[in-house]
CSV table of C-alpha atoms and ligand atoms in Angstrom, one decimal:
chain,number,residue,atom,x,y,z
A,1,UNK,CA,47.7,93.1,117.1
A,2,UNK,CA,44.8,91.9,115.4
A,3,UNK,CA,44.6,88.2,113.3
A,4,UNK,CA,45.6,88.8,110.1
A,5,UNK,CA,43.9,86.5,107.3
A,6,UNK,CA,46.9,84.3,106.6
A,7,UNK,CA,49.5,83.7,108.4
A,8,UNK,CA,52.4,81.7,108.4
A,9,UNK,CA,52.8,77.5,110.3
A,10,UNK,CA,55.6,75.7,111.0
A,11,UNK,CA,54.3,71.8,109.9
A,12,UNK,CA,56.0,68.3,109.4
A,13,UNK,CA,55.7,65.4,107.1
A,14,UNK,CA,53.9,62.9,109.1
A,15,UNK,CA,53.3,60.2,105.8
A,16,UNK,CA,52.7,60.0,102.5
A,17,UNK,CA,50.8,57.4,100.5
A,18,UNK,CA,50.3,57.1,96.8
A,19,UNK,CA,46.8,57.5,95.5
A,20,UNK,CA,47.7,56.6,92.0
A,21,UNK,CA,51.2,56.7,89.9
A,22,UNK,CA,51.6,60.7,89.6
A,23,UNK,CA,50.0,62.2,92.5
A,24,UNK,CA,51.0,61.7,96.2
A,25,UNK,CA,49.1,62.2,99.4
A,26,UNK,CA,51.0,64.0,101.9
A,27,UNK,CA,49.7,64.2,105.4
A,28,UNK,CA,51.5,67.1,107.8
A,29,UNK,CA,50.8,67.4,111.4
A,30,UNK,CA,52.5,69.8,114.1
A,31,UNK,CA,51.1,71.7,116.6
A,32,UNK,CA,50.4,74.8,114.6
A,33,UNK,CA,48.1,73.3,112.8
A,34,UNK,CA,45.2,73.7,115.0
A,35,UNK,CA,45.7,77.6,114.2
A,36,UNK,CA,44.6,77.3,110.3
A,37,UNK,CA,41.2,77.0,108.8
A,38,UNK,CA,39.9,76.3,105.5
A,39,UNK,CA,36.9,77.8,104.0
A,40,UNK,CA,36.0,76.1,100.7
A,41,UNK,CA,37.6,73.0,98.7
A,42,UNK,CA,40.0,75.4,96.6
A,43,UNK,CA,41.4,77.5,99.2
A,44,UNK,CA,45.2,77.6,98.7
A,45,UNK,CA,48.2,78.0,100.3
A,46,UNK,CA,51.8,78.7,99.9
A,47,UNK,CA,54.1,76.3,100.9
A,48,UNK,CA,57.9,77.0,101.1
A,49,UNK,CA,60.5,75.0,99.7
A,50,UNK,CA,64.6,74.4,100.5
A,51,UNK,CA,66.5,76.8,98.5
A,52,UNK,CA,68.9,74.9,96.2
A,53,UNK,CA,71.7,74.5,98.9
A,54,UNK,CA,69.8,72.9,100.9
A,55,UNK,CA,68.6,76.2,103.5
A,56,UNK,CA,65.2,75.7,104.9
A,57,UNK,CA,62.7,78.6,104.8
A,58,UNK,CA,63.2,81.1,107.1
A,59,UNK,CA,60.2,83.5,106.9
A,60,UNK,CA,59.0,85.7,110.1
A,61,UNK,CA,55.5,84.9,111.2
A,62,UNK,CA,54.5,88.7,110.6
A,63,UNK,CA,52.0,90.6,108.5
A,64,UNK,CA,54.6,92.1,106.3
A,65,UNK,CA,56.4,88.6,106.0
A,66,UNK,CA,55.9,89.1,101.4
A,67,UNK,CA,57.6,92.4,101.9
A,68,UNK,CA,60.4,91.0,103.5
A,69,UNK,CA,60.3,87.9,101.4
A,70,UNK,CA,60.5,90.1,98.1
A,71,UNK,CA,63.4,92.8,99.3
A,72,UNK,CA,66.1,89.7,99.2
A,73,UNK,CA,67.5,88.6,96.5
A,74,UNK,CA,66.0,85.9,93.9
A,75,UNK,CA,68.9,82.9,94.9
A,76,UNK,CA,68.7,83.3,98.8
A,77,UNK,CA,64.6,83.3,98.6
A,78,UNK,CA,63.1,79.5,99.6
A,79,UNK,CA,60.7,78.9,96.2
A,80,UNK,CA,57.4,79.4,97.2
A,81,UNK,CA,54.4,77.3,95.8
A,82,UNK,CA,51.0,77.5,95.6
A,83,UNK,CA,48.9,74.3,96.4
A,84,UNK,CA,45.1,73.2,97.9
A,85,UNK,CA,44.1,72.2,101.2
A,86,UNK,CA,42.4,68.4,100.2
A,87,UNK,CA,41.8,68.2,103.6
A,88,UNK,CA,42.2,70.0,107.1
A,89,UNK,CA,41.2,68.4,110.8
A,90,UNK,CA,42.6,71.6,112.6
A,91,UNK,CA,41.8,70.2,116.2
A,92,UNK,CA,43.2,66.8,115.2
A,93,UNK,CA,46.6,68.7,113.7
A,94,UNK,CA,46.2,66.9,110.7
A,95,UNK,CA,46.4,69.1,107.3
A,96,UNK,CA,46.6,66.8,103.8
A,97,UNK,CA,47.9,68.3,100.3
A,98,UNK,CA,47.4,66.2,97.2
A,99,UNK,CA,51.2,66.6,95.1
A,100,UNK,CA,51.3,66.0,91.3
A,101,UNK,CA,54.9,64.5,91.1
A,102,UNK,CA,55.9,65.2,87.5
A,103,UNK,CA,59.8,64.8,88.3
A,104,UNK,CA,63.0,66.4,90.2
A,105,UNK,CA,62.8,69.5,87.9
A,106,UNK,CA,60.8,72.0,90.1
A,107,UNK,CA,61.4,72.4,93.9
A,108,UNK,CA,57.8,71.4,95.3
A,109,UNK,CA,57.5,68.3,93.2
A,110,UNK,CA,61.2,66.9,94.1
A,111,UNK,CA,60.6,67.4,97.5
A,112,UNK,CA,57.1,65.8,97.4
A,113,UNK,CA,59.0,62.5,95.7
A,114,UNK,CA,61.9,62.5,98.2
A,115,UNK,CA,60.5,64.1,101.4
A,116,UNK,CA,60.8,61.8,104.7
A,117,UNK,CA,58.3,61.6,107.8
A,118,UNK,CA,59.8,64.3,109.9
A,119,UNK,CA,61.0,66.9,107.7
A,120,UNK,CA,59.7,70.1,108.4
A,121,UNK,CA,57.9,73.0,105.9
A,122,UNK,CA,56.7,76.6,106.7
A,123,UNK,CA,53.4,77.4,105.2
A,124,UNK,CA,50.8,80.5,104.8
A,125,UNK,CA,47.7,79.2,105.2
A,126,UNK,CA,44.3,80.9,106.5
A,127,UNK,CA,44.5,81.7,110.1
A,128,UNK,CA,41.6,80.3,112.8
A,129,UNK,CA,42.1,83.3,114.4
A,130,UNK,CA,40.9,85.6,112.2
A,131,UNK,CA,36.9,86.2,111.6
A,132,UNK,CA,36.4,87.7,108.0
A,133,UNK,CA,36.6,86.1,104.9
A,134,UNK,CA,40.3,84.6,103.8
A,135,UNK,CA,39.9,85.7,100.2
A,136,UNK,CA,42.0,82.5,99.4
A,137,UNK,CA,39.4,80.2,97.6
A,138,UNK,CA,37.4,80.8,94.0
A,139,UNK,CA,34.7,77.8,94.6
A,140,UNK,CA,32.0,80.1,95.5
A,141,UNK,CA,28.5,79.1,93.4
A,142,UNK,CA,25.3,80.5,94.7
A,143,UNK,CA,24.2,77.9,97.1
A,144,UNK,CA,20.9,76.9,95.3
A,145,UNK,CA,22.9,76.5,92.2
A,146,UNK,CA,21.4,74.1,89.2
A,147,UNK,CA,24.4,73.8,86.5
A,148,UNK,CA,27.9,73.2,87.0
A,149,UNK,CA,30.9,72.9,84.9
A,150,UNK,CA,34.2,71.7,86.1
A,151,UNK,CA,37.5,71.3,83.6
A,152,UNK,CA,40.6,70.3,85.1
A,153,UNK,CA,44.1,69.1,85.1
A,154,UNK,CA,46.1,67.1,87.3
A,155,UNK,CA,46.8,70.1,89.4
A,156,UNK,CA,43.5,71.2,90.3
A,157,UNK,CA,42.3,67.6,90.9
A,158,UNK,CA,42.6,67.8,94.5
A,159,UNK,CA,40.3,71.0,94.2
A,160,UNK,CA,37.9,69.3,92.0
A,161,UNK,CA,37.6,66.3,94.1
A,162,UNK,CA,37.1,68.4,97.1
A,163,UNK,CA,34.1,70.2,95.3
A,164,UNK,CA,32.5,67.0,94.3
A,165,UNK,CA,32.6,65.8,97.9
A,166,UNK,CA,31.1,69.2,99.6
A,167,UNK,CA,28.3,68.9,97.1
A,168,UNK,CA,27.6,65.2,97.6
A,169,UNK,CA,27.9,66.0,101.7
A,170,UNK,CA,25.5,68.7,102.0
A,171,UNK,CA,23.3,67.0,99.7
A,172,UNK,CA,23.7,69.7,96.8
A,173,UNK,CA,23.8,67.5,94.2
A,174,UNK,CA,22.9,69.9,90.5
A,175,UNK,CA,23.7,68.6,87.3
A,176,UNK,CA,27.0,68.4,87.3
A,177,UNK,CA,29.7,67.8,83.6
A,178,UNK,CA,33.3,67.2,85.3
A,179,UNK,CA,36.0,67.2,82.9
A,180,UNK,CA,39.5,65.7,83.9
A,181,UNK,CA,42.5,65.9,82.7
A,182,UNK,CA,45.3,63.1,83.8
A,183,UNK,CA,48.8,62.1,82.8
A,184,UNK,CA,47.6,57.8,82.5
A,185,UNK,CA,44.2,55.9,83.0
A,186,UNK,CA,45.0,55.2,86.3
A,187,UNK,CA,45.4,58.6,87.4
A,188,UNK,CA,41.9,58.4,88.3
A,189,UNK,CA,40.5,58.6,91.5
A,190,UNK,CA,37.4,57.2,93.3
A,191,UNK,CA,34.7,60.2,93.4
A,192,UNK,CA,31.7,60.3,94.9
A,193,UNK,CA,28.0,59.5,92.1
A,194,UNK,CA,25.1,61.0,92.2
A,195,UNK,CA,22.4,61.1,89.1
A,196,UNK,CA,23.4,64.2,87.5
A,197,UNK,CA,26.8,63.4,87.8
A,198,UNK,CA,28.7,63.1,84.6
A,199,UNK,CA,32.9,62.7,85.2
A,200,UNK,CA,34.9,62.3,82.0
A,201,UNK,CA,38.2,61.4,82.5
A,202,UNK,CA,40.8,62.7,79.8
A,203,UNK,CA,44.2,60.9,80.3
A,204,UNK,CA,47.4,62.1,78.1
A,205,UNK,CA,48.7,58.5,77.8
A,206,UNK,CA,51.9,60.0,76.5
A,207,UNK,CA,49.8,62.0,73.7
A,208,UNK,CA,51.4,64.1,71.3
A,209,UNK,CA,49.3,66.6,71.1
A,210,UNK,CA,50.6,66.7,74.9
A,211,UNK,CA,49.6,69.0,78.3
A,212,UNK,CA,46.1,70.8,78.3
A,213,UNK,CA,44.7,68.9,75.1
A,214,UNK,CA,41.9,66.9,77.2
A,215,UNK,CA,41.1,70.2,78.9
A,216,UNK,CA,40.4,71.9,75.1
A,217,UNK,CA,38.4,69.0,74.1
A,218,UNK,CA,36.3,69.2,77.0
A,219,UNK,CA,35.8,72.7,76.4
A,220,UNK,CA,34.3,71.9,73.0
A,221,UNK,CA,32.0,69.1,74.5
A,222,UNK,CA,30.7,70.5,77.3
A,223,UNK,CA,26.9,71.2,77.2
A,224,UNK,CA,26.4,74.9,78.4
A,225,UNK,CA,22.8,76.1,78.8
A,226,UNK,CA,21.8,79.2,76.7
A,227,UNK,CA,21.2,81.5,79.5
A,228,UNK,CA,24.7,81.6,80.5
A,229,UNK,CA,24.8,82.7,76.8
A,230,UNK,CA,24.8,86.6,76.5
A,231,UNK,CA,23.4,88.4,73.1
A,232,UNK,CA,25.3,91.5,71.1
A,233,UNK,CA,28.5,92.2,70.9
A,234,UNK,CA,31.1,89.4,71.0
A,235,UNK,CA,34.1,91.5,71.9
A,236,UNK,CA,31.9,93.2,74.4
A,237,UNK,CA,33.7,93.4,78.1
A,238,UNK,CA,36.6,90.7,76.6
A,239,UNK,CA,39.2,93.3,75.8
A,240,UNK,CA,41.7,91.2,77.3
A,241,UNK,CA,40.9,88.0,75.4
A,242,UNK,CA,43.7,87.8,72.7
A,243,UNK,CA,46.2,90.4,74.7
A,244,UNK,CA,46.7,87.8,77.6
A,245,UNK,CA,50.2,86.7,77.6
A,246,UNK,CA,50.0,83.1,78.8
A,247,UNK,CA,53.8,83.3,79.6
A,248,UNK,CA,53.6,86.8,81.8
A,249,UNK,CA,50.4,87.7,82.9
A,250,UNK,CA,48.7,86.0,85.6
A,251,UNK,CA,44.6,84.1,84.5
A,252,UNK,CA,42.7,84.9,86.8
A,253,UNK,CA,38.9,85.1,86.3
A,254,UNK,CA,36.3,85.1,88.7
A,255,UNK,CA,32.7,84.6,88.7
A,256,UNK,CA,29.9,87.1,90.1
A,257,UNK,CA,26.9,84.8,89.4
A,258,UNK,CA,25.0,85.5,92.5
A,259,UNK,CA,21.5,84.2,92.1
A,260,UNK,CA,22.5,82.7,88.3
A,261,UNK,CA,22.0,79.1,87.4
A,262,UNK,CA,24.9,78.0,85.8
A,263,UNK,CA,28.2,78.0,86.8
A,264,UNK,CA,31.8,77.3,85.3
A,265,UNK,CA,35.0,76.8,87.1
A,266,UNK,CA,38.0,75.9,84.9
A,267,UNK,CA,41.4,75.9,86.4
A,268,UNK,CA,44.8,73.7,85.2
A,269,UNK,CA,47.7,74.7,82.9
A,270,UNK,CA,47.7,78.3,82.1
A,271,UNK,CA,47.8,78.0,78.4
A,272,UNK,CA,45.4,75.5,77.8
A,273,UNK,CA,42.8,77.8,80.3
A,274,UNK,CA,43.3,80.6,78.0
A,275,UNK,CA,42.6,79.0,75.0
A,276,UNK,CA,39.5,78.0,76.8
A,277,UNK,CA,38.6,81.0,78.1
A,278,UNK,CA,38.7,82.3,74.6
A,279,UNK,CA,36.5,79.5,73.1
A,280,UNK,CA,33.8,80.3,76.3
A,281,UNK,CA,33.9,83.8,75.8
A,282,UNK,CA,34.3,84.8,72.3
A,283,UNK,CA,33.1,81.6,70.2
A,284,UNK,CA,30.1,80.0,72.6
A,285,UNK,CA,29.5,84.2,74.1
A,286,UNK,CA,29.2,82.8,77.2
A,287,UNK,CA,28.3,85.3,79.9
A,288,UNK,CA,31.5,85.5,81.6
A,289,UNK,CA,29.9,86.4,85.2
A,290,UNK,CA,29.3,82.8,84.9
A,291,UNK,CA,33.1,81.5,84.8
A,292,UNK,CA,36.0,81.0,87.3
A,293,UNK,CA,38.9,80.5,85.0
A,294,UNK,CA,42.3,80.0,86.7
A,295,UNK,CA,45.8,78.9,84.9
A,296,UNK,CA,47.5,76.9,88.1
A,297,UNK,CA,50.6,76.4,86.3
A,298,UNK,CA,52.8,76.9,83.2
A,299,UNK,CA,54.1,74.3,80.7
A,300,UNK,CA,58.1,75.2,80.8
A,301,UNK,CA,57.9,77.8,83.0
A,302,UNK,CA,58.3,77.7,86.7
A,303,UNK,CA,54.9,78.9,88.3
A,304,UNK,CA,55.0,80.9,91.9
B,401,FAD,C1,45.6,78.0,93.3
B,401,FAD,C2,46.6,76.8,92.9
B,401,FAD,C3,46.4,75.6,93.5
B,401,FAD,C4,47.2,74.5,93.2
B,401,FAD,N1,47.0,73.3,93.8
B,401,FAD,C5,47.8,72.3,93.5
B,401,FAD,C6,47.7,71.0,94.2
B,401,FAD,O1,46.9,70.9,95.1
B,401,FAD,N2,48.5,70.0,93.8
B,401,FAD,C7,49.4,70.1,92.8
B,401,FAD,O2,50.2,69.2,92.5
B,401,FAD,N3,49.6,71.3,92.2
B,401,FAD,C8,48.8,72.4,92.5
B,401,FAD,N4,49.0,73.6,91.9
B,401,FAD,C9,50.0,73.7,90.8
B,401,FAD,C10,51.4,73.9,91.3
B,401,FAD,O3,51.5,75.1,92.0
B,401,FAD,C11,52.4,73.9,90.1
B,401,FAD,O4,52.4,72.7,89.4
B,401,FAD,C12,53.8,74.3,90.5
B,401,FAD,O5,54.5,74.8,89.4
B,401,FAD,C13,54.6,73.1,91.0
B,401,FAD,O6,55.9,73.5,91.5
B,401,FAD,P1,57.3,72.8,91.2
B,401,FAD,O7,58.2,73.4,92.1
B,401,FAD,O8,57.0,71.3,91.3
B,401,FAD,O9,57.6,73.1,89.7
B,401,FAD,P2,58.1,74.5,89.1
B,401,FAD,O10,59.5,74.9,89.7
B,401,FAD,O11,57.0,75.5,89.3
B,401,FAD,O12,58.3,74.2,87.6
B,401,FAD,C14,59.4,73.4,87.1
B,401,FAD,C15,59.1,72.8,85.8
B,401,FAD,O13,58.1,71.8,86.0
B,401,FAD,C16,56.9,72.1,85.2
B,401,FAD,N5,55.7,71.8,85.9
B,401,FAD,C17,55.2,72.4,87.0
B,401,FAD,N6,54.1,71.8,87.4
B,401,FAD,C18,53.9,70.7,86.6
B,401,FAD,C19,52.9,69.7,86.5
B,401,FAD,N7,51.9,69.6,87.4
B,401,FAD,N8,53.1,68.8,85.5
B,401,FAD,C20,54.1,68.8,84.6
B,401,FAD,N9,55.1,69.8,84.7
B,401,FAD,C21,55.0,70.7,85.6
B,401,FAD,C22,57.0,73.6,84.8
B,401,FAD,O14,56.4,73.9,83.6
B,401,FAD,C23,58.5,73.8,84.8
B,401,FAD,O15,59.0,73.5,83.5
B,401,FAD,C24,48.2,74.7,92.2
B,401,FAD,C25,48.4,76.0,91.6
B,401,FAD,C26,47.6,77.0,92.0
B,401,FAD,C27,47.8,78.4,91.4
């Protein structure tokens, strides 16, 4: 049978470390791990979770493992989340995930906070084996790219710094705005400088105006070069602007800049990224071949 794209590990806890108060390193090692790959510093996975009774995931290592997954019923299914690859040394089995740990309310988070060395997760994640392109990453600017935007939360921090750190290795260093939303001031993490380099960091502190807020202001800050601007209509190709429903429909938007110099990619909590998306698209008219613009979770709502 041939590789498929993804496929799905067995892999265990091997440590975690705190990198600041809400977000947790976790490092996972096993010997399945030399069979993934990662192709850019977004590329997710799916990680599954302990049902509520306690019932490890169970899911069959086979192309047709979501079908499967989806025919049983809701309770006996292990949640499933989505989450970044921060870091992955195939050959030395080592695979690190960055957790936001915002409490014991959703499955992935409580088992991030109370997770021992040892225990043992099953995973989909893109498979060495196979030669083509994964499909499982949205980081994908033309490579002699001049203008970047980035605008984040918490969430799609690991992401973020991943980006920052490709560009700084490969000596890609364009003008660069980074935008950050965290829960507290020391939610900030060490990223690498270059001139060009702007990184605003837009901590919650307990706010009341609450989850996304930073992300909207940065919106309205950032500096975005007129010829990502299109002319004419406003409405034109944004149908879907007002009719997205934060709470159902899934945000996903991806660039097709090839050979453009600017580039956007906004990604954090889903109702904050559409609000955004709306500001880019309809109030600023930014050409929206120019944006990646992904909603990574939902406030109150559990997010698969
Ligand atoms: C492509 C992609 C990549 C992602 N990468 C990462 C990553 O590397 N690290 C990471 O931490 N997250 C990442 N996320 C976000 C993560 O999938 C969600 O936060 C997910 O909902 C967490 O699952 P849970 O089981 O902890 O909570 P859920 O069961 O999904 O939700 C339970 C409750 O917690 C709330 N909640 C969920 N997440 C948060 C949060 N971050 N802060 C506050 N409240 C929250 C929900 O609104 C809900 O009320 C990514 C999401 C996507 C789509």
């Amino acid at each position: 049978m041939s590789a498929t794209a993804y496929k799905i590990f067995e892999i265990e806890l091997l440590g975690r470390t705190f990198l600041t108060p809400n977000m947790a390193r976790l490092t996972f090692g096993g010997e399945q791990v030399a069979g993934m790959r990662t192709e850019a510093p977004d590329q997710r996975v799916k990680l599954f979770f302990p049902r509520s009774d306690g019932a490890p995931s169970a899911i069959p290592d086979r192309p047709d493992w979501y079908r499967i997954y989806k025919s049983a019923p809701p309770a006996e299914r292990a949640p499933m989340r989505t989450y970044t690859i921060r870091k992955l040394d195939a050959d030395a089995r080592r695979l690190v995930i960055d957790f936001v740990l915002h409490g014991e309310t959703g499955p992935a988070s409580r088992w991030a906070i109370n997770a021992e060395p040892g225990d043992r997760l099953q995973i989909s994640a893109p498979n060495r084996l196979f030669d083509g392109n994964s499909g499982g990453f949205d980081w994908d600017p033309p490579a002699d790219i001049a203008n970047v935007l980035l605008i984040a939360d918490e969430t799609a921090l690991p992401a973020v710094a991943g980006i920052l750190e490709q560009m700084y290795d490969r000596g890609n260093t364009p003008a660069t705005q980074a935008f950050i939303e965290v829960p507290s001031e020391d939610d900030r993490q060490q990223l690498p400088d270059w001139q060009g380099l702007e990184v605003n960091w837009l901590a919650r502190n307990g706010r009341a105006d609450g989850y996304g807020a930073g992300m909207i202001r940065s919106a309205q800050a950032a500096v975005i070069p007129e010829t990502a601007v299109t002319g004419g209509d406003a409405d034109s190709g944004c149908a879907d602007i007002d009719s997205l429903d934060v709470d159902r429909d899934i945000l996903w938007d991806r660039a097709s800049a090839a050979g453009d110099q600017f580039y956007g990619w906004v990604a954090g909590e889903t109702a904050a990224v559409s609000q955004i998306r709306k500001h880019f698209l309809k109030d600023l008219r930014i050409d929206r071949k120019h944006l990646t613009m992904m909603g990574y979770w939902r406030h109150g709502k559990p997010h698969v």
